[in-house]
XYZ file of C-alpha atoms in Angstrom:
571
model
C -4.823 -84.847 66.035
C -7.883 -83.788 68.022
C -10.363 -85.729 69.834
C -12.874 -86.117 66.999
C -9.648 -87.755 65.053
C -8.534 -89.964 67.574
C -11.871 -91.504 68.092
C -12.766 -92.272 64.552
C -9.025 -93.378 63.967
C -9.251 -95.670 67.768
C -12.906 -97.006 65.654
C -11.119 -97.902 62.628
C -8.073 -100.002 64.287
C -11.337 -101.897 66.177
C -13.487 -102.565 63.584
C -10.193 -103.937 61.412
C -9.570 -106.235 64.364
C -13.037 -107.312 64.914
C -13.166 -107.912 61.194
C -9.838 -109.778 61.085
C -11.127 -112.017 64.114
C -14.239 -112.916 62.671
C -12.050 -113.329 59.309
C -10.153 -115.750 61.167
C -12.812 -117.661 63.551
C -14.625 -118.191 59.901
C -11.594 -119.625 58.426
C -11.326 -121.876 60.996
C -14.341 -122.990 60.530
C -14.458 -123.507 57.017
C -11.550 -126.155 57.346
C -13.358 -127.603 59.983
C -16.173 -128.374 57.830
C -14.052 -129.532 55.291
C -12.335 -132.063 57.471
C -15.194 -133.388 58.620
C -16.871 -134.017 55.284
C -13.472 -135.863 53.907
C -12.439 -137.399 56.957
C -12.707 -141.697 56.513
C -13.501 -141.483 60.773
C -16.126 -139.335 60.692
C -18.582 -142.056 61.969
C -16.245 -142.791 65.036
C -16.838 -141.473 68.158
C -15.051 -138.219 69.429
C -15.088 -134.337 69.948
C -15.537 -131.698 66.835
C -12.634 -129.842 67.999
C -10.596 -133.155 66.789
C -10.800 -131.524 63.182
C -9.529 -127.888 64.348
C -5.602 -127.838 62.595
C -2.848 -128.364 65.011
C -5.626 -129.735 67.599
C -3.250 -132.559 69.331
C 0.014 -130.520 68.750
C -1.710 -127.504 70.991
C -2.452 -130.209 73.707
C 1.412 -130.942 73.631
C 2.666 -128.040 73.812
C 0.250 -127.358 76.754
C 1.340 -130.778 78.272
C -2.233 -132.101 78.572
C -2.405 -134.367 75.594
C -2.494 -137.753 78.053
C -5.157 -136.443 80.319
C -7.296 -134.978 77.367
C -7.389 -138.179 75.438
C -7.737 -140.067 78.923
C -10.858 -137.656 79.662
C -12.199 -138.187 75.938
C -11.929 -141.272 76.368
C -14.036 -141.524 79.444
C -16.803 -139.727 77.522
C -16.901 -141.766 74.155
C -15.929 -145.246 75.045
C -13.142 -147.615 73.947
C -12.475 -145.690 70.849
C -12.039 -142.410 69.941
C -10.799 -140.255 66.915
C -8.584 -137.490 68.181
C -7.890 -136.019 64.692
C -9.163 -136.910 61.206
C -6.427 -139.279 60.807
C -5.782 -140.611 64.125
C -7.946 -143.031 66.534
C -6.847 -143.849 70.658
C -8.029 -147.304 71.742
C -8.288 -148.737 75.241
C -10.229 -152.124 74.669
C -8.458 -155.601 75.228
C -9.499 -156.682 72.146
C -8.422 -153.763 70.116
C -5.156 -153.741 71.494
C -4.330 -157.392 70.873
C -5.334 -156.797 67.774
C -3.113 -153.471 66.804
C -0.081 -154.501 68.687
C 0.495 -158.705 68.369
C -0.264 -158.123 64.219
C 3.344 -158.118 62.666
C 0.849 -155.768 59.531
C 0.495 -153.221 61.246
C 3.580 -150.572 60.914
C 4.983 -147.917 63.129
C 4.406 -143.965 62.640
C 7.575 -142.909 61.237
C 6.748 -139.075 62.001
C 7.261 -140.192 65.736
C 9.689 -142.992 65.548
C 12.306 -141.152 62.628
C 12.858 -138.404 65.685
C 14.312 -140.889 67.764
C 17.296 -141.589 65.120
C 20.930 -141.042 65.725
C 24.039 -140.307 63.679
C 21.630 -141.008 60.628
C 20.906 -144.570 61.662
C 18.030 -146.336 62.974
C 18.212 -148.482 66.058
C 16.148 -151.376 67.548
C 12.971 -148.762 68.086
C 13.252 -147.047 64.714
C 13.458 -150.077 62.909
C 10.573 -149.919 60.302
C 10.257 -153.269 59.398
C 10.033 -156.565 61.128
C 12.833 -158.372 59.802
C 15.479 -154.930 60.547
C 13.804 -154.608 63.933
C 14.210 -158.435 64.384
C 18.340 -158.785 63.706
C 18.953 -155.716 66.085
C 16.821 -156.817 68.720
C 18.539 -160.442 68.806
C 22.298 -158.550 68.703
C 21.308 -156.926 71.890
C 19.206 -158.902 74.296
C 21.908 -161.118 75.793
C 23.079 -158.195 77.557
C 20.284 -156.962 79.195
C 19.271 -160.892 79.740
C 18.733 -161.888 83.651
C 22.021 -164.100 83.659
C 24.203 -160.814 82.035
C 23.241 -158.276 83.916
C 23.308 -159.903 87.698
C 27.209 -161.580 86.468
C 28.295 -158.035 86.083
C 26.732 -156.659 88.857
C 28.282 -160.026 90.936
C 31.620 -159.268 89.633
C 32.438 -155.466 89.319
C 29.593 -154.544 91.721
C 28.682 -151.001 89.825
C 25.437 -150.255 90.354
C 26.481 -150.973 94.446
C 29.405 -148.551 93.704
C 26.930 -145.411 92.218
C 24.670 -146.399 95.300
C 27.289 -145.532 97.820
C 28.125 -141.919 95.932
C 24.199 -141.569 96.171
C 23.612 -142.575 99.631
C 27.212 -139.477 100.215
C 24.893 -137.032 98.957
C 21.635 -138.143 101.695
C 24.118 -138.153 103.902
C 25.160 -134.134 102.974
C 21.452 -133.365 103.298
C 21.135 -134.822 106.508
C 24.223 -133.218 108.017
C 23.084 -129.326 106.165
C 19.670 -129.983 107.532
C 18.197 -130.088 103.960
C 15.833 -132.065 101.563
C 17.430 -133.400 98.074
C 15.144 -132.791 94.830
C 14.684 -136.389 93.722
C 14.261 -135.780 90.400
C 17.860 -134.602 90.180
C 19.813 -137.220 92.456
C 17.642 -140.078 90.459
C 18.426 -138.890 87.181
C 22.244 -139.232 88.027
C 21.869 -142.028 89.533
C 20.051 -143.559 86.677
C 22.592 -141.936 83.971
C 25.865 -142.703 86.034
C 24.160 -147.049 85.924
C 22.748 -147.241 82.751
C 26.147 -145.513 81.137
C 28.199 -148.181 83.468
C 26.617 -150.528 81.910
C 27.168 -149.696 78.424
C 30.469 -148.199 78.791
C 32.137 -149.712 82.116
C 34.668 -147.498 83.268
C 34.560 -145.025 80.224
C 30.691 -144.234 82.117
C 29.611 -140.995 83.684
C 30.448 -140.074 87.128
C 27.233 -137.829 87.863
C 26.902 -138.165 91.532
C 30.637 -138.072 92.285
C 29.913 -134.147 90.932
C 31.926 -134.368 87.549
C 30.238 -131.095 85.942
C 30.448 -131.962 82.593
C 29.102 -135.620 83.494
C 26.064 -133.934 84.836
C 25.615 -131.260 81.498
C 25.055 -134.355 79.900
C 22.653 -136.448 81.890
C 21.099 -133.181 82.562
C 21.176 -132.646 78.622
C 19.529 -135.111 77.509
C 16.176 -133.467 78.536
C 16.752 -131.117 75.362
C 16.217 -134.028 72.827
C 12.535 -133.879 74.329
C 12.796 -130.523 75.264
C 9.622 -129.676 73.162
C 7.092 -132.492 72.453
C 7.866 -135.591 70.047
C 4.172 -135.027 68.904
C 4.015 -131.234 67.867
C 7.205 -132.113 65.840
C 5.488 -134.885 64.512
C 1.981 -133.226 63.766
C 3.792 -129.735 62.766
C 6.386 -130.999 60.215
C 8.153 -127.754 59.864
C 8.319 -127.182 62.919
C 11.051 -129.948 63.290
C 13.274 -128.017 60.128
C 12.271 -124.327 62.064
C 14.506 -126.172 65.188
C 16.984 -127.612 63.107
C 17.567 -123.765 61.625
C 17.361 -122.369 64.981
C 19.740 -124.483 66.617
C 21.957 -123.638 64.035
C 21.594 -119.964 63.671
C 22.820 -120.276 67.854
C 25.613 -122.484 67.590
C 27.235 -119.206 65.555
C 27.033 -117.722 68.400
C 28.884 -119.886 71.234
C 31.877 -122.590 71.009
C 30.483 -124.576 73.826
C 29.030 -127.819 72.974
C 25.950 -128.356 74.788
C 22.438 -130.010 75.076
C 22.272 -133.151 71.949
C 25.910 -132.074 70.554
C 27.575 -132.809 73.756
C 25.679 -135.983 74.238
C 26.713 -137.061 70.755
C 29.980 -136.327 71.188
C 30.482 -138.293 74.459
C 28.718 -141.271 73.351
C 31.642 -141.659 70.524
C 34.252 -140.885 73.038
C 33.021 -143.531 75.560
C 32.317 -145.986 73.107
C 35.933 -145.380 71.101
C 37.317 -145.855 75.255
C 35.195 -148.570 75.962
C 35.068 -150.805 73.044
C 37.769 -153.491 74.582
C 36.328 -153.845 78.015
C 34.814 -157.063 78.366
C 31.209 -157.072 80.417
C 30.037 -153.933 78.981
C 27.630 -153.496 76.300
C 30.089 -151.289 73.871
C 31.831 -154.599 73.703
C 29.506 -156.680 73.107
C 27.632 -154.422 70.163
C 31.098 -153.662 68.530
C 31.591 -157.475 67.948
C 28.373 -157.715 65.691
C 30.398 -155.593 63.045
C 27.695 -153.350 63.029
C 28.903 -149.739 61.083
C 30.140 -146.974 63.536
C 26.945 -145.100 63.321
C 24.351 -148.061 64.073
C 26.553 -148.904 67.312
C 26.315 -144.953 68.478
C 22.390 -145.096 67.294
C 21.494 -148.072 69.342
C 23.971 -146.768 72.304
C 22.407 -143.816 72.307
C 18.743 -144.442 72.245
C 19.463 -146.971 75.098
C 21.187 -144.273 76.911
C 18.891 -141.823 76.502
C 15.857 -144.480 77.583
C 17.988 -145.521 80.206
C 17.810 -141.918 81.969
C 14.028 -141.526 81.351
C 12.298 -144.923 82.269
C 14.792 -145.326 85.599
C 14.637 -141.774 86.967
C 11.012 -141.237 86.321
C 9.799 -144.390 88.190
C 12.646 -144.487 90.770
C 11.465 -140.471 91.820
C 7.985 -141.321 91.760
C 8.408 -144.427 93.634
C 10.278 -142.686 96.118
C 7.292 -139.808 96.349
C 4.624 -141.724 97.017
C 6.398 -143.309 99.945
C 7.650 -140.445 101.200
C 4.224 -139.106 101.507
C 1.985 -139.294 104.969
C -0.497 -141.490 103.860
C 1.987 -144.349 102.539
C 3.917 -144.079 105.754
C 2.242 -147.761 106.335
C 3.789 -148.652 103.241
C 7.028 -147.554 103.847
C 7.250 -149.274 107.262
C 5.928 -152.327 105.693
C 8.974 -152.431 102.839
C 11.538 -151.572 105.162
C 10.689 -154.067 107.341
C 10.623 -157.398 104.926
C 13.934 -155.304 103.202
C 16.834 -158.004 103.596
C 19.731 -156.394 105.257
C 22.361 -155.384 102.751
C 26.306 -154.928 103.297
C 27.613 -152.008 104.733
C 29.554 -150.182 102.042
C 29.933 -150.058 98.500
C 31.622 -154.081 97.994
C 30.297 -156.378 95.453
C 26.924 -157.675 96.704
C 27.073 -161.910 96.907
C 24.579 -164.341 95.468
C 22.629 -164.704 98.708
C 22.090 -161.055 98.527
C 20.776 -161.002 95.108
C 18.340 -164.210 95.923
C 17.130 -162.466 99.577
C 16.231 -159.032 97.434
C 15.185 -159.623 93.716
C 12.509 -161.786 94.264
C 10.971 -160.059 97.403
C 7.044 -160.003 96.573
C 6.395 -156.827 98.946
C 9.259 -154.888 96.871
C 7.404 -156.306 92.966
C 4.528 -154.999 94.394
C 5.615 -151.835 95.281
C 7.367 -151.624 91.916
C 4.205 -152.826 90.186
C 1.971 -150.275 91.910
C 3.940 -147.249 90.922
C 4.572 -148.320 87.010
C 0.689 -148.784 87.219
C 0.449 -145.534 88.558
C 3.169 -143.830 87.226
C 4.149 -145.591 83.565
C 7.211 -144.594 82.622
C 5.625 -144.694 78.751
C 2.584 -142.345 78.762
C 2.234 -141.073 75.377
C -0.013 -143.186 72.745
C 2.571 -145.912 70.917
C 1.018 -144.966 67.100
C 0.639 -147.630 64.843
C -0.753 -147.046 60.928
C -3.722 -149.679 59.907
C -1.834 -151.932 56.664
C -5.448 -152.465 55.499
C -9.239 -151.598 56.132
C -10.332 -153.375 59.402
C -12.672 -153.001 61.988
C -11.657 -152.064 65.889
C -14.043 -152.214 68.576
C -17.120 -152.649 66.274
C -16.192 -149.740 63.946
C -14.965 -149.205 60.483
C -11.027 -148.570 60.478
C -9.611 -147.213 56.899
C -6.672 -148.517 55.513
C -3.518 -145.223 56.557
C -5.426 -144.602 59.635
C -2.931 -144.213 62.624
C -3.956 -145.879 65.724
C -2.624 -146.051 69.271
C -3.250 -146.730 72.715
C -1.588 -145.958 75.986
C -0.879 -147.497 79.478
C -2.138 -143.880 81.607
C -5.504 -145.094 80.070
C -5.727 -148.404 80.640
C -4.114 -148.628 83.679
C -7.263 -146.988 85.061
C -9.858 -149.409 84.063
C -12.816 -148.866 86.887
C -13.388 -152.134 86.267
C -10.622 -153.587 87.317
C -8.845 -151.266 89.891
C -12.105 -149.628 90.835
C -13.667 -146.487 90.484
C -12.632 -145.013 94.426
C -8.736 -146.804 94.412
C -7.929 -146.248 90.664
C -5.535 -143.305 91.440
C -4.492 -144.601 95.153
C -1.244 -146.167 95.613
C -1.965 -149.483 97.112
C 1.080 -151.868 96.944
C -0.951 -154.646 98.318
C -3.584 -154.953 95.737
C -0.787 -156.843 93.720
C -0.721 -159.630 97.130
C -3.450 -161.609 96.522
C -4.279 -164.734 98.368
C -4.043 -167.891 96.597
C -6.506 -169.937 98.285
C -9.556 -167.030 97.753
C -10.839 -167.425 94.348
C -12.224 -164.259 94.266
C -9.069 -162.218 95.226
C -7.339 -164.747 92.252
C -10.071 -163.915 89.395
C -9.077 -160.561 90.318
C -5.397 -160.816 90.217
C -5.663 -161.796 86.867
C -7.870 -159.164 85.576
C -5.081 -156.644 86.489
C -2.399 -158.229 85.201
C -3.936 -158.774 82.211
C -4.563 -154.712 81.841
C -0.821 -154.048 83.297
C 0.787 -152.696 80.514
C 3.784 -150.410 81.938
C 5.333 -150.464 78.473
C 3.282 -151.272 75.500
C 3.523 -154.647 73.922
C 4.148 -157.166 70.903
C 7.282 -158.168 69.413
C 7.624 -154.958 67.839
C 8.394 -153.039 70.361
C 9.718 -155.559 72.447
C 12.373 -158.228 73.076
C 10.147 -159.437 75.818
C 9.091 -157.358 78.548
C 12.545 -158.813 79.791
C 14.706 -157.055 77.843
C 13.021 -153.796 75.656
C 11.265 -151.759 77.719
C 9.193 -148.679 77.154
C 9.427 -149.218 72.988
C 12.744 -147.058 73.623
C 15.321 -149.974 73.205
C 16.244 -149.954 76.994
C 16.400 -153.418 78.540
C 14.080 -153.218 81.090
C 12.310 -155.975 83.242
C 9.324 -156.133 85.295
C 9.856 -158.206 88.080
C 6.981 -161.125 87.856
C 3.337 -160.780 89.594
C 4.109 -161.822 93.251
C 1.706 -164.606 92.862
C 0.643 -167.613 90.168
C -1.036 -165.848 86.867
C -3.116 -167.656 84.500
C -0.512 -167.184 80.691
C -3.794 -166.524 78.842
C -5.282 -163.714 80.752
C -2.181 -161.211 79.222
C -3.957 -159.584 76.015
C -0.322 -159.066 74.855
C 2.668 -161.261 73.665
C 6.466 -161.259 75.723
C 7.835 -163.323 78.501
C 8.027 -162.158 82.645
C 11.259 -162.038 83.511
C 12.190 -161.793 86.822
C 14.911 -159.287 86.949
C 16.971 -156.545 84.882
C 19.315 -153.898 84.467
C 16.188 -151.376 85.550
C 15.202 -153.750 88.208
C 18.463 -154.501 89.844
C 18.967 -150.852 89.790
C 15.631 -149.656 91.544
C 15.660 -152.710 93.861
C 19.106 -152.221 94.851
C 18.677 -148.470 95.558
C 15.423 -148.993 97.423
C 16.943 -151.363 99.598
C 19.947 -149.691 100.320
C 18.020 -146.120 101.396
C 15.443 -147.808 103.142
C 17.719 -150.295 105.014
C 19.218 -146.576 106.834
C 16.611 -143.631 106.028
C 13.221 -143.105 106.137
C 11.485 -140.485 104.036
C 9.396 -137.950 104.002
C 8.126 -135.232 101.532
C 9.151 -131.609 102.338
C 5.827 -129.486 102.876
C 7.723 -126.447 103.843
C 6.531 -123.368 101.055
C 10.759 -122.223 101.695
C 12.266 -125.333 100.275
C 13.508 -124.322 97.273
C 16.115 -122.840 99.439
C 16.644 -125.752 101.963
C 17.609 -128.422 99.056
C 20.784 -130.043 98.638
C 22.940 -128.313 95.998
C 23.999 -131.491 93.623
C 25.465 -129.686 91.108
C 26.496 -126.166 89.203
C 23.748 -125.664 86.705
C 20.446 -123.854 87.154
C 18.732 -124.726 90.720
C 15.485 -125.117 89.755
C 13.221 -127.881 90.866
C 14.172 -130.277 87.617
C 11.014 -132.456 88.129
C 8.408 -129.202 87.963
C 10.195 -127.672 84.953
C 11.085 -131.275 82.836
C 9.692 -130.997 79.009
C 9.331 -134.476 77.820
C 6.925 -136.638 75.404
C 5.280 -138.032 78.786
C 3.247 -135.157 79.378
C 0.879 -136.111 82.827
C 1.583 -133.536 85.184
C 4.391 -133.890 87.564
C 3.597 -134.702 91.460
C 2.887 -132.035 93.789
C 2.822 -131.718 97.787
C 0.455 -131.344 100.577
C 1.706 -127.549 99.567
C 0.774 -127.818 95.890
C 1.129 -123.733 95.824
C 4.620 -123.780 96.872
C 7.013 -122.639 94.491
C 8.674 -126.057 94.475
C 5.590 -127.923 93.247
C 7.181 -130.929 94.686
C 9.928 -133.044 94.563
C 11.567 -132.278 97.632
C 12.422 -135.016 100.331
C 14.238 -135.204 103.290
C 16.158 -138.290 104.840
C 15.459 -139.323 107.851
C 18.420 -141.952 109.799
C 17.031 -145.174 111.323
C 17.555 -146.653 114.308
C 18.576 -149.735 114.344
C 16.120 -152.584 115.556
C 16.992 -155.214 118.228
C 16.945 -157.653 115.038
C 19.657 -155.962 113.160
């Protein structure tokens, strides 16, 4: 082929891809036109990329859904349609409105992919009255008076602190930081699966490797976002296939299978042991698979909401400019036994109802929700939201990254600051009060209405883990909270953070690990991958994971060393 040939043949190949482009960019457009001239929402406020196909699913997989819709939503107002079919809402009003209405359904394209063993649990439940009989068979357990008995008697959660505290103690001895995201997510999987299973639990920070495959696992059920499987609905039978078309190829059980597996074993082991939630459930006379459904989603949530908030809480302490912080905390912290024995009463009365400790608590779950991603809802009838025309079918959703930063009300400069002490209000300034109860009526860590809650005492997150919010650290006017549950003053979640905090800051303090190198200088905790777990995590809360004062690093944070304390003249 000679020169001449080459360059007409080189022109050809261009032209056909400059055509097929153009082809394509045309197309594109076409169906964006389209969309917009059927779409009900066209009058609503919100970008004309919301019509391109597979808009919101790109955003997942990109993990910048939150922040976009956060961003769009700081452009157009209160309201905003994300897609021709889908509206994000932010106003007081609108939420009440969506979330306290027993009409308005759930968004089974999300909430079917959080089924198990072909059964629904208390967050797939579709209807009020199913959603209503499961909830009631499981909130004893996770009820204040449950969950502190247990702790009071067979001291477990004081038990998985002492194997965590071995492991600080390995780091401080080697010289090394620990990647929190790891040692909290076995901490959080070795309490919440103590809970449900007593001894039949996982031993994750004792360093039982097939423990830690599965609390490690269960990042693989959210490996790739909940919402591209829900907007792309073959993509969820393309996985299905996949996974399939692998398993031919290895006998080792891994990832969901191993998960599924184990919770049958531990609930088959566990089923007689009185104080554990496998008991408990398996006396309703529920069928096989709705006990494994509802064990498993609140295993599974118990992992996610626990390890997310107890590594971020322990971050933003760690860092420089909350060292006044984490002096502060340690020193109101009541002293705690030495050792891993049962804690007593007084302990339990000294700690859980600490107001510097709520606050702390409060401050990160405003900063940090552990439930990030819009909680969809579909409209039963034609209404109106924020002023505006809402079609019957529409789906509709808000989330707590959004309103947690209402300028209005945590101000424009200190809406992304950590500041513990804006929850400490004084009683006798009315101003200070008026304000107090502006926040905690926009405080919504983890969504609302009966629907997707017990009471913020017992469901947390919508992902049927018992989960309580320890109560404002001050009085709160009942009418200023835009949605319906109950504060309760402690929980399985709660005890566990509270306990943990207490007990690492009672003998370390922290710091974050600025050193570029320390993805070498990190505690090994156990024999999978080493790779900063935090940085790499694929999950349907998609805002970007924390980074240090060396954001460039190839640890991208997460890394923390333990530092001993002295001991004061007072202790």
């Amino acid at each position: 082929m000679n020169i001449m040939e080459t360059t007409i043949y080189t022109a050809m190949v261009l032209n056909l891809c400059i055509t097929l482009c153009w082809a394509f960019v045309l197309f594109i457009a076409s169906i964006v036109v389209y969309r917009r001239a059927t779409s009900n929402l066209r009058h609503l406020p919100g970008p004309l990329v919301s019509y391109v196909p597979y808009y919101n699913a790109a955003l997942s997989l990109l993990g910048i859904r939150t922040i976009t819709i956060y961003k769009l939503h700081e452009q157009y107002g209160s309201i905003v349609r994300i897609s021709p079919k889908t509206v994000s809402i932010l106003s007081s009003k609108s939420i009440r409105a969506v979330y306290s209405s027993p009409a308005y359904t759930k968004y089974v394209p999300v909430y079917s992919q959080f089924r198990h063993y072909n059964s629904d649990n208390s967050f797939t439940a579709e209807t009020r009255l199913e959603h209503g009989w499961r909830r009631r068979g499981i909130a004893g357990m996770y009820s204040e008076q449950f969950v502190q008995n247990c702790e009071l008697q067979h001291g477990r959660i004081r038990r998985i602190c002492g194997d965590y505290i071995k492991i600080i103690e390995r780091a401080v001895e080697n010289g090394v930081g620990v990647d929190i995201y790891t040692i909290n997510t076995f901490y959080a999987a070795d309490c919440i699966s103590a809970h449900l299973f007593g001894e039949a639990g996982l031993r994750c920070l004792e360093g039982n490797t097939r423990d830690q495959e599965i609390a490690m696992g269960h990042h693989t059920f959210s490996k790739t976002n909940v919402w591209i499987r829900a907007d792309v609905p073959w993509f969820r039978k393309a996985e299905g296939l996949f996974d399939s078309a692998m398993s031919m190829f290895t006998t080792k059980v891994k990832g969901p299978a191993l998960i599924r597996e184990w919770i049958v074993e531990a609930w088959e082991k566990s089923s007689h042991e009185a104080d554990t939630v496998s008991h408990q459930v398996t006396a309703l006379g529920w069928s096989p698979n709705d006990i494994c459904s509802e064990l498993m989603d609140q295993f599974l949530a118990g992992i996610d909401t626990t390890s997310d908030i107890l590594t971020y809480c322990l971050y933003e302490l760690s860092l420089f400019e909350s060292c006044v912080v984490q002096k502060e905390l340690q020193e109101v912290l009541p002293q705690l036994p030495k050792g891993t024995t049962p804690l007593e009463i007084s302990h339990m009365k000294a700690l859980l109802p600490l107001p510097y400790i709520n606050a702390v608590l409060y401050e990160i779950i405003r900063l940090h929700p552990a439930q990030t991603d819009p909680l969809p809802r579909v409209a039963p009838f034609d209404t109106a939201l924020d002023g505006f025309f809402i079609p019957e079918g529409t789906v509709v959703g808000s989330f707590s990254y959004g309103i947690h930063r209402d300028h209005q009300i945590f101000g424009p400069k200190n809406v992304d600051k950590f500041l513990p002490r804006r929850w400490l209000n004084n009683k006798n300034n009315l101003r200070e009060k008026e304000q107090y109860k502006q926040m905690t009526g926009r405080f919504w860590g983890f969504g609302s209405g009966t629907r997707l809650v017990l009471s913020l005492r017992h469901i947390a997150g919508g992902s049927g883990l018992t989960f309580t919010l320890p109560p404002p650290p001050g009085k709160w006017d009942r009418q200023t909270i835009f949605f319906s549950f109950n504060w309760g003053f402690t929980g399985l979640a709660i005890i566990e953070m509270k306990i943990l905090l207490a007990t690492v800051y009672n003998n370390y303090s922290t710091m974050v690990e600025v050193d570029e190198q320390t993805e070498c200088g990190c505690e090994k905790l156990y024999d999978g991958p080493q790779v900063n777990q935090w940085k790499q995590r694929k999950t349907f809360r998609d805002v970007l994971p924390y980074t240090t004062g060396s954001a460039s690093g190839p640890n991208g944070g997460g890394i923390v060393r333990f530092v001993p304390r002295m001991p004061t003249m007072a202790e």
